[in-house]
mmCIF file with all atom_site columns, C-alpha atoms in Angstrom:
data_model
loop_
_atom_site.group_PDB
_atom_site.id
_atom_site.type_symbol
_atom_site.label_atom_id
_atom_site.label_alt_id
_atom_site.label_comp_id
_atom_site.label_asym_id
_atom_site.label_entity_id
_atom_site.label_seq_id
_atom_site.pdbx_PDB_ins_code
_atom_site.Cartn_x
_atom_site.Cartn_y
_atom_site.Cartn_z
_atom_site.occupancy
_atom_site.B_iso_or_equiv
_atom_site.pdbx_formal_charge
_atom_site.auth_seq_id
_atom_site.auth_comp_id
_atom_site.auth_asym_id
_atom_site.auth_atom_id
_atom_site.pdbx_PDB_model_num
ATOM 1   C CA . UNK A 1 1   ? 0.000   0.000   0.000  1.00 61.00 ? 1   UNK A CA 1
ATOM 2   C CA . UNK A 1 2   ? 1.057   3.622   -0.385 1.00 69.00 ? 2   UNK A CA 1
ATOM 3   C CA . UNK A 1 3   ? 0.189   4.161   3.120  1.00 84.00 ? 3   UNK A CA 1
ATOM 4   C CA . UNK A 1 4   ? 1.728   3.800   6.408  1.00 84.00 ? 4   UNK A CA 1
ATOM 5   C CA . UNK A 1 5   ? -0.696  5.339   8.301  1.00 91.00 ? 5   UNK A CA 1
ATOM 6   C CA . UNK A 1 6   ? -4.903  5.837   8.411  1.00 92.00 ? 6   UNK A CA 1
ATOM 7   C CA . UNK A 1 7   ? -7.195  7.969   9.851  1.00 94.00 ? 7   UNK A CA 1
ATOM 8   C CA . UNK A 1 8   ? -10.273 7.774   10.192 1.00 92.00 ? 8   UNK A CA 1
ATOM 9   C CA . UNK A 1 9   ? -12.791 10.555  11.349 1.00 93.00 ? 9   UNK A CA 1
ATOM 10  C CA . UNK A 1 10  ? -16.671 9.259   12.438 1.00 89.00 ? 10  UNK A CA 1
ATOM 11  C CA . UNK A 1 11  ? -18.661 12.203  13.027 1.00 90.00 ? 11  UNK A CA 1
ATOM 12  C CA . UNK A 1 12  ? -22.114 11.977  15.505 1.00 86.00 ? 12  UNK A CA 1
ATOM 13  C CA . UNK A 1 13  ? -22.952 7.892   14.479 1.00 85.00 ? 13  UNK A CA 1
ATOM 14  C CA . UNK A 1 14  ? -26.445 6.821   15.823 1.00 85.00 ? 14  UNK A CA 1
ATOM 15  C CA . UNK A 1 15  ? -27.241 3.423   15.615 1.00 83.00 ? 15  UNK A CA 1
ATOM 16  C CA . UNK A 1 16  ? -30.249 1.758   14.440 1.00 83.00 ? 16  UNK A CA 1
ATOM 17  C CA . UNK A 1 17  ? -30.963 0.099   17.720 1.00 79.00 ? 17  UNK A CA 1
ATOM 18  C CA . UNK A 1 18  ? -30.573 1.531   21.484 1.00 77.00 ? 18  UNK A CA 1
ATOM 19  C CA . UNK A 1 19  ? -27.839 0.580   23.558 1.00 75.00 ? 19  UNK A CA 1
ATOM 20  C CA . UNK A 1 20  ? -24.924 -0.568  21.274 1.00 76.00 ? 20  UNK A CA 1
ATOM 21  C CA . UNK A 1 21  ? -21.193 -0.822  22.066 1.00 74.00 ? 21  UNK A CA 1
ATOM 22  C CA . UNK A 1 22  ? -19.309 0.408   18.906 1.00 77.00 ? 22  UNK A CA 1
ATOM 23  C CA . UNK A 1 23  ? -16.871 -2.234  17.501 1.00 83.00 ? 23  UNK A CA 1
ATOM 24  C CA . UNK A 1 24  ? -14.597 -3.076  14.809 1.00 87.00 ? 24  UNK A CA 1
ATOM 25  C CA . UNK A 1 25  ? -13.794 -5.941  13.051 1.00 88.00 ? 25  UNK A CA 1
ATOM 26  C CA . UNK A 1 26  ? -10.755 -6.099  10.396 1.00 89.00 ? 26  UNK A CA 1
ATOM 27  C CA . UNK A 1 27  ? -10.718 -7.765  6.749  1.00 90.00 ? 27  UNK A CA 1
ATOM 28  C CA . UNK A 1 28  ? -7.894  -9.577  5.012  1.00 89.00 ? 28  UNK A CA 1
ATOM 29  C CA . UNK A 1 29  ? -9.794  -10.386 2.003  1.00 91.00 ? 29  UNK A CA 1
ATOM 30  C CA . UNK A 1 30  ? -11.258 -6.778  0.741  1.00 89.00 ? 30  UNK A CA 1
ATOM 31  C CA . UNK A 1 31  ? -14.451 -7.264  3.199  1.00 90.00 ? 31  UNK A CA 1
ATOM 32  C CA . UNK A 1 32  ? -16.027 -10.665 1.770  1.00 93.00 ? 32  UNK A CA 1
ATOM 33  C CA . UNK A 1 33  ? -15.482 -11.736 5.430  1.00 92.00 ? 33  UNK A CA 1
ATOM 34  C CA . UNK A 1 34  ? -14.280 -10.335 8.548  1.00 89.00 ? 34  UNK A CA 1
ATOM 35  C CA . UNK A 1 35  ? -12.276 -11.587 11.185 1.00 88.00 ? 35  UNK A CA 1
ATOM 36  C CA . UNK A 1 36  ? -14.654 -12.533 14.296 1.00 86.00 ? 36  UNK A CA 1
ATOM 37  C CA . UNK A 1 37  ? -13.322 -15.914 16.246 1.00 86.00 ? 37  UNK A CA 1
ATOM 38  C CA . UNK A 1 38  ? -13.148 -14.752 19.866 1.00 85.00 ? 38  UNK A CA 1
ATOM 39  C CA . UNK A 1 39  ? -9.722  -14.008 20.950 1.00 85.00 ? 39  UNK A CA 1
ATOM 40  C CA . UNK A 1 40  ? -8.791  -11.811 17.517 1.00 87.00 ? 40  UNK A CA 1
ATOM 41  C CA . UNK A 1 41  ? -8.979  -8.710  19.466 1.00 88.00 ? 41  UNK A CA 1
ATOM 42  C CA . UNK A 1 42  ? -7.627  -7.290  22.566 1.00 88.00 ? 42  UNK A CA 1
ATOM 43  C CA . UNK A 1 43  ? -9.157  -3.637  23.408 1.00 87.00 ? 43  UNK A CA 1
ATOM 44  C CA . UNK A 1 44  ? -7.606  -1.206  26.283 1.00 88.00 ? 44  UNK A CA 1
ATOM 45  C CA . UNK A 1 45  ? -9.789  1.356   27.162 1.00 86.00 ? 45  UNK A CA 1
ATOM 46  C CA . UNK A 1 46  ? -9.941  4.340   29.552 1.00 86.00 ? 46  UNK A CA 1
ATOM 47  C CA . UNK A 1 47  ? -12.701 6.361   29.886 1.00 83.00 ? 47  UNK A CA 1
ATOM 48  C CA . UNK A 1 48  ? -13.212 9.648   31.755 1.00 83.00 ? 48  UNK A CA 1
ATOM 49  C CA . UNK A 1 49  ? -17.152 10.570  32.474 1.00 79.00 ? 49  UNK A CA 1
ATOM 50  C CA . UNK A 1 50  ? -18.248 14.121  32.757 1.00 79.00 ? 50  UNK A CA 1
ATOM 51  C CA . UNK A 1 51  ? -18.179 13.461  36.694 1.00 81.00 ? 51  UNK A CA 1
ATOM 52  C CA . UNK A 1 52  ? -14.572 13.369  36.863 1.00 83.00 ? 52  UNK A CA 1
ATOM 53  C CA . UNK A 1 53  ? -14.558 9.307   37.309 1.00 85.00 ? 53  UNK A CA 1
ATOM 54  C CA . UNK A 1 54  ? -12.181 7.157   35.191 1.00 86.00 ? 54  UNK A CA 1
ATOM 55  C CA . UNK A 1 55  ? -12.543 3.813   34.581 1.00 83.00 ? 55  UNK A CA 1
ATOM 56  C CA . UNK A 1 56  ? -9.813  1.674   33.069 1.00 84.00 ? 56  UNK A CA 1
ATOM 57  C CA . UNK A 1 57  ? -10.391 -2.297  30.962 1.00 83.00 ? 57  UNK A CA 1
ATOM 58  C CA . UNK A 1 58  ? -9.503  -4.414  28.493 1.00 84.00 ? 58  UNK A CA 1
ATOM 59  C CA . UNK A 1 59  ? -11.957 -6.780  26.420 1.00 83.00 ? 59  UNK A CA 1
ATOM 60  C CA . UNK A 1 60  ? -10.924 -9.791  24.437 1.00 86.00 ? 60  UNK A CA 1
ATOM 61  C CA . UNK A 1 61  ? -13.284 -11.224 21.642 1.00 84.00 ? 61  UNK A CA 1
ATOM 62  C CA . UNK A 1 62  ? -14.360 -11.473 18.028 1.00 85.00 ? 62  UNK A CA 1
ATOM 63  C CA . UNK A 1 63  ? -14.407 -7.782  17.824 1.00 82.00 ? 63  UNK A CA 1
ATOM 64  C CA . UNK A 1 64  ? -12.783 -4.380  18.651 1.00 83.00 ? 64  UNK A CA 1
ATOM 65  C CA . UNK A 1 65  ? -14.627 -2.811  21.334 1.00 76.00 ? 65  UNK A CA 1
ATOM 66  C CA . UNK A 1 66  ? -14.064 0.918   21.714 1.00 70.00 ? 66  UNK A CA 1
ATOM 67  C CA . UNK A 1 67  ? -16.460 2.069   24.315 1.00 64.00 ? 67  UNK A CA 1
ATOM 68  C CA . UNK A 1 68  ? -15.743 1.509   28.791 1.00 56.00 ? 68  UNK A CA 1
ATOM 69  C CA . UNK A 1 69  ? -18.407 2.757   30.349 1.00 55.00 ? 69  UNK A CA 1
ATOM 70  C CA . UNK A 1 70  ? -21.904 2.259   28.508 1.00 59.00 ? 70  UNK A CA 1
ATOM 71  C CA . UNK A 1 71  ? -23.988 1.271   25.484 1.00 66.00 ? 71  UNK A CA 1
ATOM 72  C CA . UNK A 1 72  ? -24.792 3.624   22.513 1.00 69.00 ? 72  UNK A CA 1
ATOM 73  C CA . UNK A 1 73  ? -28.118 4.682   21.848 1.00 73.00 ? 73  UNK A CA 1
ATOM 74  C CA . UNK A 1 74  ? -29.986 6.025   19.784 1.00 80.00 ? 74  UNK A CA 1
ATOM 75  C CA . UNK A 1 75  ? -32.151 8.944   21.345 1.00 79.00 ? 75  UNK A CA 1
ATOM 76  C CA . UNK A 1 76  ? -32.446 12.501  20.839 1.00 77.00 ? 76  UNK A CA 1
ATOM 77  C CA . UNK A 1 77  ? -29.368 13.892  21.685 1.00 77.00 ? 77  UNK A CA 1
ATOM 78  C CA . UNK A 1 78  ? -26.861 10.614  21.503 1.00 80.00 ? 78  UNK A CA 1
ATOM 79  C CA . UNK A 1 79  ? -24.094 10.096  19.287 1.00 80.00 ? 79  UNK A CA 1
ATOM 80  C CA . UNK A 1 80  ? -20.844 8.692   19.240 1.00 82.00 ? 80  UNK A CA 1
ATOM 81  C CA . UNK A 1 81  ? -17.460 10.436  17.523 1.00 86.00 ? 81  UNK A CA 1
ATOM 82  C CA . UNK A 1 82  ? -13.819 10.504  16.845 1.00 88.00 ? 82  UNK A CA 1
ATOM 83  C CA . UNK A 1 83  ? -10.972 9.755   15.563 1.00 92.00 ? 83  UNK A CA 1
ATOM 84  C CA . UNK A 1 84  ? -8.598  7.130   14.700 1.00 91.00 ? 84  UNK A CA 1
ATOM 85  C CA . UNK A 1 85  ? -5.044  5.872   13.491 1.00 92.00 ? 85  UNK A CA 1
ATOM 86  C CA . UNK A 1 86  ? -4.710  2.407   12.080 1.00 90.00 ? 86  UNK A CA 1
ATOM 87  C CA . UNK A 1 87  ? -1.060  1.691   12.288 1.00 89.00 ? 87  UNK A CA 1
ATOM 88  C CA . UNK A 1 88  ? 0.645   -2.155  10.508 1.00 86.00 ? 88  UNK A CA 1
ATOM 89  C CA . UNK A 1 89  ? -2.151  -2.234  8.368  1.00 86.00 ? 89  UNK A CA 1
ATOM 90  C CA . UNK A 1 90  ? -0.065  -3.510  5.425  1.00 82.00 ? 90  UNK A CA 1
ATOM 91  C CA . UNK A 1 91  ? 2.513   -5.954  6.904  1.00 77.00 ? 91  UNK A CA 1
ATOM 92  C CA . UNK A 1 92  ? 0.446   -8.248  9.116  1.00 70.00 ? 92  UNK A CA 1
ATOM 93  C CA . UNK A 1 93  ? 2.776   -7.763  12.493 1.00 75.00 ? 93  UNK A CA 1
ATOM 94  C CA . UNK A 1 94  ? -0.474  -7.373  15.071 1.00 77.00 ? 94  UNK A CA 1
ATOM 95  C CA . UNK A 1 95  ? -1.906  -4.519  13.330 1.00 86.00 ? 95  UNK A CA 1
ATOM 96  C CA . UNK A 1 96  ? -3.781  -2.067  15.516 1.00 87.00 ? 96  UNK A CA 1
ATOM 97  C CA . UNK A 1 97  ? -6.056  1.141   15.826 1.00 89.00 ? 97  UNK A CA 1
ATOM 98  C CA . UNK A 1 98  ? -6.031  3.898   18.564 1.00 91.00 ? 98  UNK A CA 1
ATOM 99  C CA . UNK A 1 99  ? -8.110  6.953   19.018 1.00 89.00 ? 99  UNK A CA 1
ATOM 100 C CA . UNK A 1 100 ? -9.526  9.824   21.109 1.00 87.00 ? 100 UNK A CA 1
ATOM 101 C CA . UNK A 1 101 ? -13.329 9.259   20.942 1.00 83.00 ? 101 UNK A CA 1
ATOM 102 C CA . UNK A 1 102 ? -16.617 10.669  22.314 1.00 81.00 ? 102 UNK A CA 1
ATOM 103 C CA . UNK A 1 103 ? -20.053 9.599   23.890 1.00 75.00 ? 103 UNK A CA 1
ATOM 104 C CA . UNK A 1 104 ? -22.661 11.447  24.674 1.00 73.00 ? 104 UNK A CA 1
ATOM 105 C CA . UNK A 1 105 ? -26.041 10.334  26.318 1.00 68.00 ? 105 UNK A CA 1
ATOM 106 C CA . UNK A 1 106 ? -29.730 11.925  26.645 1.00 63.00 ? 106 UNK A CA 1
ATOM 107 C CA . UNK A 1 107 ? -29.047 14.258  29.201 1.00 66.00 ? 107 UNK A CA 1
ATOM 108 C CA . UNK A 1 108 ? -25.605 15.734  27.179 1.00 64.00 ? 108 UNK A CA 1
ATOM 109 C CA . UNK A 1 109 ? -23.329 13.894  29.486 1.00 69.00 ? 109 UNK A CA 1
ATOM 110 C CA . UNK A 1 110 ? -20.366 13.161  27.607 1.00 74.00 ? 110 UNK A CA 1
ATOM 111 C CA . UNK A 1 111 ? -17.970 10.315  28.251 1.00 76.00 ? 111 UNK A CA 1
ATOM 112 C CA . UNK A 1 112 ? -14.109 11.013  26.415 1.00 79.00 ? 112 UNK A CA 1
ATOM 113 C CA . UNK A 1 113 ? -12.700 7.239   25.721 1.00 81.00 ? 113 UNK A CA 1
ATOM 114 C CA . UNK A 1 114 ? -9.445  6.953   24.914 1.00 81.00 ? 114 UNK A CA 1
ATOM 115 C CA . UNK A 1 115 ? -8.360  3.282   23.508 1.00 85.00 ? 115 UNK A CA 1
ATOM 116 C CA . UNK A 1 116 ? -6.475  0.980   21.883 1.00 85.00 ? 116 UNK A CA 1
ATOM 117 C CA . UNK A 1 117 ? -7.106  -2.381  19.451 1.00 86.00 ? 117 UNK A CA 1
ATOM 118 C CA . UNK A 1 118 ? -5.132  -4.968  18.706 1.00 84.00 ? 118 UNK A CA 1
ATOM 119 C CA . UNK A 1 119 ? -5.708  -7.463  16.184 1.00 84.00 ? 119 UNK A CA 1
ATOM 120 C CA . UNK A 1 120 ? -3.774  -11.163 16.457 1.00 76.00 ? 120 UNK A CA 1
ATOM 121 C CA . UNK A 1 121 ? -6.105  -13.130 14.224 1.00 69.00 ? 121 UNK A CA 1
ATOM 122 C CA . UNK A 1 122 ? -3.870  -12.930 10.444 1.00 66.00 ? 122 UNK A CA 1
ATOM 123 C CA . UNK A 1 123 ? -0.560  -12.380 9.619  1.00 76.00 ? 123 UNK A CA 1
ATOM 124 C CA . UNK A 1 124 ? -1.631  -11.168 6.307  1.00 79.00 ? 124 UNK A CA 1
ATOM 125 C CA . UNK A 1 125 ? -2.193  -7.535  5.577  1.00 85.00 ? 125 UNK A CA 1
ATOM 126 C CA . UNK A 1 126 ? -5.412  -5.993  6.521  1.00 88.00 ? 126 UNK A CA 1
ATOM 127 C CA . UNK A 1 127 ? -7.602  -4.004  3.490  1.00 87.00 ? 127 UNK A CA 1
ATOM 128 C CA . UNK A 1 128 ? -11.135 -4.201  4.817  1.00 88.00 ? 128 UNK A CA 1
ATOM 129 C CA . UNK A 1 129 ? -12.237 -2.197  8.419  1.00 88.00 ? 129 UNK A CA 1
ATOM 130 C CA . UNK A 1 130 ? -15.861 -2.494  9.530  1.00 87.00 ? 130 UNK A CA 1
ATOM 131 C CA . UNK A 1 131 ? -17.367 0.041   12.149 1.00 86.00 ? 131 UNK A CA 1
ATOM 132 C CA . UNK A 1 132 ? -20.300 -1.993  13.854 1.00 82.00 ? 132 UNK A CA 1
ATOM 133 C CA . UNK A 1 133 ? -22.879 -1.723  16.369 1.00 79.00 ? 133 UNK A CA 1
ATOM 134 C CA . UNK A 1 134 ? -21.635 -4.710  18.785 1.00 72.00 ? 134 UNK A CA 1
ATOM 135 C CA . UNK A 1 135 ? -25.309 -7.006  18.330 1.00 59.00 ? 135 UNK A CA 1
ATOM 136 C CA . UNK A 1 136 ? -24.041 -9.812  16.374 1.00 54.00 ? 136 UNK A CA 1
ATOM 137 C CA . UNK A 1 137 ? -22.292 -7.658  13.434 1.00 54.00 ? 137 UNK A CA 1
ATOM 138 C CA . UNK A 1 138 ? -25.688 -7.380  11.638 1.00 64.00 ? 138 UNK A CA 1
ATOM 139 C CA . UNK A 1 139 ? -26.501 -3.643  13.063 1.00 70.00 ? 139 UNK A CA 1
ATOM 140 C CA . UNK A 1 140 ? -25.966 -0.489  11.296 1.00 80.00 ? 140 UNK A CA 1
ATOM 141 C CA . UNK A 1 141 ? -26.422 3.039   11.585 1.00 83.00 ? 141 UNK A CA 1
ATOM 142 C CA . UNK A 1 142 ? -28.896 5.297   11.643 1.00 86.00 ? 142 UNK A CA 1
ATOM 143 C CA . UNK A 1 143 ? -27.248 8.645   10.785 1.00 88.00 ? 143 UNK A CA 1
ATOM 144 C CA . UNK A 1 144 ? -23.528 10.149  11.000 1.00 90.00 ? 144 UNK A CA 1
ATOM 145 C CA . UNK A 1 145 ? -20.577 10.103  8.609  1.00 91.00 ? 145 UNK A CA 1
ATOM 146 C CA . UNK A 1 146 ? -17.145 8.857   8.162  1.00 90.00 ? 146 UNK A CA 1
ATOM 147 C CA . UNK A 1 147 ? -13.990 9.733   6.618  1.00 93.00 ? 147 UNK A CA 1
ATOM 148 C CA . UNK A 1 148 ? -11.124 7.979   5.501  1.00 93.00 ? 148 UNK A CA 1
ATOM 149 C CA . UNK A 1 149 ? -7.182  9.275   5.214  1.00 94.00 ? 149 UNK A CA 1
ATOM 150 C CA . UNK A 1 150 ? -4.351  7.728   4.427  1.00 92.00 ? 150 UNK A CA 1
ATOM 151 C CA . UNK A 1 151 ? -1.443  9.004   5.279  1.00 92.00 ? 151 UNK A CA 1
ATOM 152 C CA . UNK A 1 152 ? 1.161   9.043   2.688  1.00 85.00 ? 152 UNK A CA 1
ATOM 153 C CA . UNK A 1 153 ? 4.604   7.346   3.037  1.00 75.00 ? 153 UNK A CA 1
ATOM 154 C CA . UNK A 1 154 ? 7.614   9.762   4.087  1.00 70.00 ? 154 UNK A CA 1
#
């Protein structure tokens, strides 16, 4: 690939249903399937609620998960947004994603997330990345927007 580095902006996603987790899964066939065998993933996430409390974990599983304190939803006033780097995208050594990332509930009280995914499932490069709704990788989204960078190589 041309690119060392990705970004990747999501701007106010909704999903369809209430009270998602958001998730990734990662591709090394162009997205006819994605990686989801539990144990492909290891997530490290601190989040900081508009309280002051932190709260610190780590998930492993069949997906990326990317949220510490609560599910998504999908009511007047939610949405979920941020951004992310996807670093060893293109040489299959435990490619992972981190970001800076945002929550906010009913009642405008945002959580900040900040986090970290691994992914140990291929050694092959990864070309496919799938923002999901964590129900069972069928979910989708209601409303928001996405954008895609890659950063050329130096």
């Amino acid at each position: 690939s041309a690119y060392d580095v990705y970004r990747l902006d999501l701007i106010h996603l909704v999903p369809t249903t209430d009270a998602n987790y958001p998730a990734v899964r990662f591709s090394t066939d162009g997205g006819s399937s994605w990686h989801s065998s539990a144990g492909n993933y290891l997530s490290q996430i601190i989040s900081i609620a508009q309280s002051g409390s932190i709260h610190g974990g780590t998930h492993t599983g069949a997906y990326g998960w990317f949220n510490g304190t609560a599910t998504q939803g999908n009511q007047t006033n939610e949405g979920w947004s941020g951004t992310f780097y996807f670093y060893g995208m293109n040489d299959g050594n435990s490619p992972y994603m981190s970001g800076v990332y945002n929550w906010c509930g009913t009642t405008r009280n945002p959580v900040l997330n900040i986090g970290n995914v691994y992914f140990y499932a291929s050694s092959s490069a990864v070309n496919g990345i799938s923002i999901i709704p964590d129900s069972g990788g069928t979910e989708t989204w209601v409303s928001g927007k996405a954008r895609f960078y890659g950063i050329k190589n130096s």
